[in-house]
């Protein structure tokens, strides 16, 4: 199975959500709609070679270390914590499942656009000193791809995770109090856990602390082994954000030096091609 993961990292207001989602309805497409357009286009072009593909999408947020299903019927951003509990499970084949998470078959970019609009209205947001509409959670879009070739008997499977991380700014910069303070503390803790995992893998440590956060545990199969990982680092152009920008760029520099494994394409016929899996940033 091929696992691919793309993050958008940076302080609140630096353009992470715009990078990943774009502006729906304004012909300003982000990474998610552009990726899906390319995937559907490629899958259609391979039909002449005997390939048929099935694709399934899911969308969740991790808010205060709690998983929320953004496609659940009746879900809205005003939903309070304490609802359904979701459990992350990994199997020996590298498959990851989240119990009871809504998964939808998608056949076109229009299907995905409709789901993204629903998810965006369900995501947790709040006002901070950094942004009037600050995302207070990590958003994870997952596309599972299953392919089969009737002519050759080959089968392939892949997973694409596209992630809009919550803002990385320090507590003093966010000006958070009350519930916003609790959210910021949870965000920073999970981002710190992500850093710990990346650097532990890069150093070939015997123990990698995947279980220290829901985010890293969910993405465990994507952060090493047969996977490919990319991180976009977003920075604000404002002079007042220079300190946060410097922190983001320092983190990006460290991440760019990490090699976390080897990405392989695998089919039932055992054919494969290797590519160095450097965790890089753009």
mmCIF file of C-alpha atoms in Angstrom:
data_model
loop_
_atom_site.group_PDB
_atom_site.id
_atom_site.type_symbol
_atom_site.label_atom_id
_atom_site.label_comp_id
_atom_site.label_asym_id
_atom_site.label_seq_id
_atom_site.Cartn_x
_atom_site.Cartn_y
_atom_site.Cartn_z
ATOM 1 C CA UNK A 1 0.000 0.000 0.000
ATOM 2 C CA UNK A 2 1.219 3.489 -0.851
ATOM 3 C CA UNK A 3 0.673 6.064 1.901
ATOM 4 C CA UNK A 4 0.966 9.782 1.140
ATOM 5 C CA UNK A 5 0.611 12.619 3.638
ATOM 6 C CA UNK A 6 0.676 16.388 3.041
ATOM 7 C CA UNK A 7 0.564 18.910 5.911
ATOM 8 C CA UNK A 8 0.055 22.660 6.022
ATOM 9 C CA UNK A 9 1.909 24.049 9.064
ATOM 10 C CA UNK A 10 2.172 27.596 10.403
ATOM 11 C CA UNK A 11 0.715 30.234 12.683
ATOM 12 C CA UNK A 12 -2.935 31.241 12.652
ATOM 13 C CA UNK A 13 -3.741 33.574 9.766
ATOM 14 C CA UNK A 14 -0.765 32.533 7.632
ATOM 15 C CA UNK A 15 -2.901 30.875 4.937
ATOM 16 C CA UNK A 16 -2.923 27.166 5.814
ATOM 17 C CA UNK A 17 -6.619 26.648 5.167
ATOM 18 C CA UNK A 18 -6.412 28.665 1.957
ATOM 19 C CA UNK A 19 -3.429 26.537 0.858
ATOM 20 C CA UNK A 20 -5.318 23.293 1.432
ATOM 21 C CA UNK A 21 -8.899 24.286 0.563
ATOM 22 C CA UNK A 22 -8.640 27.422 -1.582
ATOM 23 C CA UNK A 23 -11.719 29.617 -1.995
ATOM 24 C CA UNK A 24 -14.703 27.484 -3.069
ATOM 25 C CA UNK A 25 -16.758 29.087 -5.807
ATOM 26 C CA UNK A 26 -14.060 31.624 -6.710
ATOM 27 C CA UNK A 27 -11.912 29.405 -8.916
ATOM 28 C CA UNK A 28 -9.126 29.600 -6.338
ATOM 29 C CA UNK A 29 -8.392 25.958 -5.737
ATOM 30 C CA UNK A 30 -6.251 24.627 -2.924
ATOM 31 C CA UNK A 31 -4.201 21.457 -2.621
ATOM 32 C CA UNK A 32 -7.187 19.227 -1.841
ATOM 33 C CA UNK A 33 -9.372 20.056 -4.880
ATOM 34 C CA UNK A 34 -6.319 20.206 -7.189
ATOM 35 C CA UNK A 35 -5.113 16.804 -5.962
ATOM 36 C CA UNK A 36 -8.504 15.239 -6.478
ATOM 37 C CA UNK A 37 -8.814 16.701 -9.970
ATOM 38 C CA UNK A 38 -5.469 15.136 -10.896
ATOM 39 C CA UNK A 39 -6.377 11.788 -9.342
ATOM 40 C CA UNK A 40 -9.707 11.539 -11.167
ATOM 41 C CA UNK A 41 -8.103 12.665 -14.431
ATOM 42 C CA UNK A 42 -5.358 10.049 -14.128
ATOM 43 C CA UNK A 43 -7.752 7.262 -13.154
ATOM 44 C CA UNK A 44 -9.865 7.995 -16.228
ATOM 45 C CA UNK A 45 -6.824 7.997 -18.501
ATOM 46 C CA UNK A 46 -5.831 4.542 -17.198
ATOM 47 C CA UNK A 47 -9.183 2.980 -18.058
ATOM 48 C CA UNK A 48 -7.894 2.267 -21.584
ATOM 49 C CA UNK A 49 -5.170 0.095 -20.003
ATOM 50 C CA UNK A 50 -7.706 -1.989 -18.089
ATOM 51 C CA UNK A 51 -7.561 -0.192 -14.744
ATOM 52 C CA UNK A 52 -10.651 0.499 -12.666
ATOM 53 C CA UNK A 53 -10.601 2.533 -9.461
ATOM 54 C CA UNK A 54 -12.846 2.920 -6.434
ATOM 55 C CA UNK A 55 -12.337 5.888 -4.112
ATOM 56 C CA UNK A 56 -13.641 6.605 -0.635
ATOM 57 C CA UNK A 57 -13.374 9.888 1.280
ATOM 58 C CA UNK A 58 -13.642 10.765 4.952
ATOM 59 C CA UNK A 59 -13.082 13.998 6.863
ATOM 60 C CA UNK A 60 -12.468 14.481 10.553
ATOM 61 C CA UNK A 61 -11.107 17.047 12.953
ATOM 62 C CA UNK A 62 -9.074 16.557 16.098
ATOM 63 C CA UNK A 63 -10.318 19.090 18.629
ATOM 64 C CA UNK A 64 -8.874 19.118 22.161
ATOM 65 C CA UNK A 65 -7.539 15.588 21.543
ATOM 66 C CA UNK A 66 -11.031 14.404 20.583
ATOM 67 C CA UNK A 67 -11.932 13.057 17.136
ATOM 68 C CA UNK A 68 -15.021 14.543 15.488
ATOM 69 C CA UNK A 69 -16.631 13.218 12.317
ATOM 70 C CA UNK A 70 -17.206 16.225 10.034
ATOM 71 C CA UNK A 71 -19.460 14.254 7.676
ATOM 72 C CA UNK A 72 -21.705 12.747 10.338
ATOM 73 C CA UNK A 73 -25.426 13.375 9.728
ATOM 74 C CA UNK A 74 -26.592 16.483 11.567
ATOM 75 C CA UNK A 75 -23.035 17.535 12.475
ATOM 76 C CA UNK A 76 -22.422 21.269 13.009
ATOM 77 C CA UNK A 77 -19.635 23.418 14.466
ATOM 78 C CA UNK A 78 -21.882 24.186 17.451
ATOM 79 C CA UNK A 79 -21.901 20.538 18.489
ATOM 80 C CA UNK A 80 -20.575 20.216 22.009
ATOM 81 C CA UNK A 81 -17.980 17.659 23.166
ATOM 82 C CA UNK A 82 -19.152 14.490 24.857
ATOM 83 C CA UNK A 83 -20.785 12.778 21.889
ATOM 84 C CA UNK A 84 -19.727 9.635 20.076
ATOM 85 C CA UNK A 85 -16.288 8.264 20.895
ATOM 86 C CA UNK A 86 -14.062 7.267 17.969
ATOM 87 C CA UNK A 87 -11.259 4.710 18.202
ATOM 88 C CA UNK A 88 -8.177 4.564 15.968
ATOM 89 C CA UNK A 89 -7.074 1.085 14.897
ATOM 90 C CA UNK A 90 -4.102 -0.104 12.826
ATOM 91 C CA UNK A 91 -3.735 -3.584 11.346
ATOM 92 C CA UNK A 92 -0.632 -5.526 10.308
ATOM 93 C CA UNK A 93 -1.144 -4.555 6.646
ATOM 94 C CA UNK A 94 -0.786 -0.845 7.351
ATOM 95 C CA UNK A 95 -4.509 -0.120 7.153
ATOM 96 C CA UNK A 96 -5.911 2.497 9.526
ATOM 97 C CA UNK A 97 -9.548 2.711 10.504
ATOM 98 C CA UNK A 98 -11.486 5.046 12.791
ATOM 99 C CA UNK A 99 -14.498 3.342 14.328
ATOM 100 C CA UNK A 100 -17.895 4.585 13.095
ATOM 101 C CA UNK A 101 -16.325 7.306 10.949
ATOM 102 C CA UNK A 102 -18.464 8.301 7.956
ATOM 103 C CA UNK A 103 -16.866 7.117 4.708
ATOM 104 C CA UNK A 104 -18.356 8.141 1.361
ATOM 105 C CA UNK A 105 -17.749 6.793 -2.140
ATOM 106 C CA UNK A 106 -16.697 9.611 -4.473
ATOM 107 C CA UNK A 107 -16.864 9.487 -8.264
ATOM 108 C CA UNK A 108 -15.979 13.050 -9.304
ATOM 109 C CA UNK A 109 -14.491 16.328 -8.103
ATOM 110 C CA UNK A 110 -18.041 17.614 -7.682
ATOM 111 C CA UNK A 111 -18.663 14.910 -5.077
ATOM 112 C CA UNK A 112 -15.555 15.968 -3.163
ATOM 113 C CA UNK A 113 -16.419 19.683 -3.396
ATOM 114 C CA UNK A 114 -19.816 19.016 -1.861
ATOM 115 C CA UNK A 115 -18.251 17.077 1.016
ATOM 116 C CA UNK A 116 -15.627 19.776 1.622
ATOM 117 C CA UNK A 117 -18.341 22.432 1.893
ATOM 118 C CA UNK A 118 -20.194 20.323 4.453
ATOM 119 C CA UNK A 119 -17.007 19.692 6.437
ATOM 120 C CA UNK A 120 -15.990 23.369 6.435
ATOM 121 C CA UNK A 121 -19.321 24.338 8.016
ATOM 122 C CA UNK A 122 -18.833 21.685 10.701
ATOM 123 C CA UNK A 123 -15.268 22.531 11.692
ATOM 124 C CA UNK A 124 -14.500 24.170 15.042
ATOM 125 C CA UNK A 125 -13.463 27.817 14.724
ATOM 126 C CA UNK A 126 -13.016 30.670 17.177
ATOM 127 C CA UNK A 127 -11.749 34.240 17.497
ATOM 128 C CA UNK A 128 -8.209 34.944 18.719
ATOM 129 C CA UNK A 129 -5.857 37.931 18.533
ATOM 130 C CA UNK A 130 -4.326 36.313 15.451
ATOM 131 C CA UNK A 131 -7.484 35.722 13.434
ATOM 132 C CA UNK A 132 -11.214 36.496 13.529
ATOM 133 C CA UNK A 133 -12.024 33.003 12.272
ATOM 134 C CA UNK A 134 -9.251 30.804 13.607
ATOM 135 C CA UNK A 135 -9.394 27.049 13.024
ATOM 136 C CA UNK A 136 -9.209 25.474 16.473
ATOM 137 C CA UNK A 137 -8.631 21.923 15.309
ATOM 138 C CA UNK A 138 -6.540 19.771 12.988
ATOM 139 C CA UNK A 139 -8.501 18.950 9.820
ATOM 140 C CA UNK A 140 -7.739 15.582 8.186
ATOM 141 C CA UNK A 141 -9.050 14.706 4.718
ATOM 142 C CA UNK A 142 -8.464 11.064 3.805
ATOM 143 C CA UNK A 143 -8.915 9.482 0.378
ATOM 144 C CA UNK A 144 -8.599 5.718 0.058
ATOM 145 C CA UNK A 145 -7.939 4.471 -3.462
ATOM 146 C CA UNK A 146 -8.466 0.894 -4.649
ATOM 147 C CA UNK A 147 -7.392 -0.114 -8.155
ATOM 148 C CA UNK A 148 -7.607 -3.348 -10.139
ATOM 149 C CA UNK A 149 -6.570 -4.351 -13.636
ATOM 150 C CA UNK A 150 -8.698 -7.046 -15.227
ATOM 151 C CA UNK A 151 -6.125 -7.672 -17.957
ATOM 152 C CA UNK A 152 -3.110 -8.282 -15.723
ATOM 153 C CA UNK A 153 -4.790 -9.285 -12.478
ATOM 154 C CA UNK A 154 -2.883 -6.585 -10.595
ATOM 155 C CA UNK A 155 -4.354 -4.764 -7.627
ATOM 156 C CA UNK A 156 -3.108 -1.600 -5.935
ATOM 157 C CA UNK A 157 -4.179 0.324 -2.894
ATOM 158 C CA UNK A 158 -3.259 3.777 -1.650
ATOM 159 C CA UNK A 159 -4.160 6.318 1.000
ATOM 160 C CA UNK A 160 -3.853 10.090 0.655
ATOM 161 C CA UNK A 161 -4.036 12.226 3.810
ATOM 162 C CA UNK A 162 -4.305 15.998 3.312
ATOM 163 C CA UNK A 163 -4.081 17.937 6.564
ATOM 164 C CA UNK A 164 -4.736 21.517 7.607
ATOM 165 C CA UNK A 165 -3.059 21.809 11.000
ATOM 166 C CA UNK A 166 -4.302 24.232 13.627
ATOM 167 C CA UNK A 167 -2.215 27.369 14.236
ATOM 168 C CA UNK A 168 1.232 26.890 15.770
ATOM 169 C CA UNK A 169 1.619 30.231 17.589
ATOM 170 C CA UNK A 170 2.707 30.477 21.206
ATOM 171 C CA UNK A 171 0.200 31.128 24.004
ATOM 172 C CA UNK A 172 1.432 34.671 24.623
ATOM 173 C CA UNK A 173 0.982 35.556 20.956
ATOM 174 C CA UNK A 174 -2.510 34.086 20.627
ATOM 175 C CA UNK A 175 -3.914 36.037 23.578
ATOM 176 C CA UNK A 176 -6.125 33.055 24.334
ATOM 177 C CA UNK A 177 -8.166 32.871 27.551
ATOM 178 C CA UNK A 178 -10.814 30.525 28.890
ATOM 179 C CA UNK A 179 -11.920 27.936 26.337
ATOM 180 C CA UNK A 180 -9.586 29.387 23.698
ATOM 181 C CA UNK A 181 -6.688 28.878 26.131
ATOM 182 C CA UNK A 182 -7.572 25.212 26.565
ATOM 183 C CA UNK A 183 -7.769 24.801 22.787
ATOM 184 C CA UNK A 184 -4.391 26.471 22.235
ATOM 185 C CA UNK A 185 -2.742 24.273 24.862
ATOM 186 C CA UNK A 186 -4.132 21.135 23.180
ATOM 187 C CA UNK A 187 -3.018 22.370 19.741
ATOM 188 C CA UNK A 188 0.518 23.122 20.902
ATOM 189 C CA UNK A 189 0.785 19.793 22.712
ATOM 190 C CA UNK A 190 -0.187 17.843 19.587
ATOM 191 C CA UNK A 191 2.146 19.876 17.344
ATOM 192 C CA UNK A 192 4.964 19.235 19.801
ATOM 193 C CA UNK A 193 4.131 15.521 19.661
ATOM 194 C CA UNK A 194 4.307 15.665 15.849
ATOM 195 C CA UNK A 195 7.771 17.218 16.078
ATOM 196 C CA UNK A 196 8.897 14.559 18.559
ATOM 197 C CA UNK A 197 7.731 11.768 16.240
ATOM 198 C CA UNK A 198 9.407 13.225 13.147
ATOM 199 C CA UNK A 199 12.742 13.711 14.865
ATOM 200 C CA UNK A 200 12.613 10.325 16.623
ATOM 201 C CA UNK A 201 12.137 8.612 13.250
ATOM 202 C CA UNK A 202 14.928 10.674 11.706
ATOM 203 C CA UNK A 203 17.314 9.610 14.478
ATOM 204 C CA UNK A 204 16.234 5.939 14.207
ATOM 205 C CA UNK A 205 15.239 5.909 17.865
ATOM 206 C CA UNK A 206 14.092 2.585 19.271
ATOM 207 C CA UNK A 207 10.916 4.210 20.583
ATOM 208 C CA UNK A 208 8.805 6.601 18.505
ATOM 209 C CA UNK A 209 6.090 8.294 20.617
ATOM 210 C CA UNK A 210 3.173 7.947 18.182
ATOM 211 C CA UNK A 211 0.673 7.505 21.008
ATOM 212 C CA UNK A 212 1.431 10.894 22.575
ATOM 213 C CA UNK A 213 -1.336 12.504 20.513
ATOM 214 C CA UNK A 214 -4.362 11.515 18.462
ATOM 215 C CA UNK A 215 -2.845 13.218 15.404
ATOM 216 C CA UNK A 216 0.410 11.252 15.391
ATOM 217 C CA UNK A 217 -1.302 7.971 16.239
ATOM 218 C CA UNK A 218 -3.808 8.435 13.412
ATOM 219 C CA UNK A 219 -1.017 9.185 10.940
ATOM 220 C CA UNK A 220 1.447 6.571 12.200
ATOM 221 C CA UNK A 221 1.496 4.535 8.937
ATOM 222 C CA UNK A 222 2.096 7.741 6.930
ATOM 223 C CA UNK A 223 5.125 8.924 8.853
ATOM 224 C CA UNK A 224 7.607 6.234 7.944
ATOM 225 C CA UNK A 225 8.222 3.008 6.048
ATOM 226 C CA UNK A 226 6.412 2.761 2.697
ATOM 227 C CA UNK A 227 5.167 6.326 2.670
ATOM 228 C CA UNK A 228 5.759 9.787 1.280
ATOM 229 C CA UNK A 229 5.366 12.906 3.427
ATOM 230 C CA UNK A 230 5.410 16.594 2.514
ATOM 231 C CA UNK A 231 4.978 19.646 4.715
ATOM 232 C CA UNK A 232 4.036 23.124 3.513
ATOM 233 C CA UNK A 233 5.137 25.838 5.921
ATOM 234 C CA UNK A 234 3.004 28.977 5.824
ATOM 235 C CA UNK A 235 4.274 32.296 7.192
ATOM 236 C CA UNK A 236 2.608 35.670 7.684
ATOM 237 C CA UNK A 237 4.016 38.706 5.806
ATOM 238 C CA UNK A 238 3.271 41.053 8.718
ATOM 239 C CA UNK A 239 6.236 42.492 10.633
ATOM 240 C CA UNK A 240 4.430 41.843 13.918
ATOM 241 C CA UNK A 241 4.570 38.106 13.131
ATOM 242 C CA UNK A 242 8.347 38.018 12.612
ATOM 243 C CA UNK A 243 8.921 35.988 15.782
ATOM 244 C CA UNK A 244 6.413 33.308 14.804
ATOM 245 C CA UNK A 245 7.769 33.285 11.250
ATOM 246 C CA UNK A 246 11.275 32.652 12.533
ATOM 247 C CA UNK A 247 10.044 29.770 14.701
ATOM 248 C CA UNK A 248 8.207 28.236 11.721
ATOM 249 C CA UNK A 249 11.234 28.531 9.435
ATOM 250 C CA UNK A 250 13.547 27.002 12.025
ATOM 251 C CA UNK A 251 11.158 24.085 12.395
ATOM 252 C CA UNK A 252 10.939 23.753 8.603
ATOM 253 C CA UNK A 253 14.721 23.675 8.303
ATOM 254 C CA UNK A 254 14.952 20.821 10.812
ATOM 255 C CA UNK A 255 12.128 18.912 9.153
ATOM 256 C CA UNK A 256 13.683 19.279 5.710
ATOM 257 C CA UNK A 257 16.818 17.512 6.913
ATOM 258 C CA UNK A 258 14.863 14.401 7.957
ATOM 259 C CA UNK A 259 14.702 11.208 5.927
ATOM 260 C CA UNK A 260 12.079 8.940 7.403
ATOM 261 C CA UNK A 261 12.032 5.901 5.126
ATOM 262 C CA UNK A 262 11.578 4.615 1.589
ATOM 263 C CA UNK A 263 8.406 5.007 -0.472
ATOM 264 C CA UNK A 264 7.489 1.968 -2.572
ATOM 265 C CA UNK A 265 4.790 1.253 -5.096
ATOM 266 C CA UNK A 266 3.407 -2.239 -4.476
ATOM 267 C CA UNK A 267 1.119 -4.484 -6.505
ATOM 268 C CA UNK A 268 0.158 -8.130 -6.266
ATOM 269 C CA UNK A 269 2.709 -8.905 -8.969
ATOM 270 C CA UNK A 270 5.427 -7.720 -6.562
ATOM 271 C CA UNK A 271 6.715 -5.054 -8.943
ATOM 272 C CA UNK A 272 7.935 -1.952 -7.178
ATOM 273 C CA UNK A 273 9.963 1.176 -7.626
ATOM 274 C CA UNK A 274 11.824 2.914 -4.816
ATOM 275 C CA UNK A 275 12.083 6.591 -4.076
ATOM 276 C CA UNK A 276 13.862 8.198 -1.147
ATOM 277 C CA UNK A 277 11.275 9.455 1.287
ATOM 278 C CA UNK A 278 12.590 12.765 2.530
ATOM 279 C CA UNK A 279 10.209 14.658 4.744
ATOM 280 C CA UNK A 280 10.388 18.014 3.029
ATOM 281 C CA UNK A 281 8.653 21.356 3.105
ATOM 282 C CA UNK A 282 7.530 23.872 0.544
#
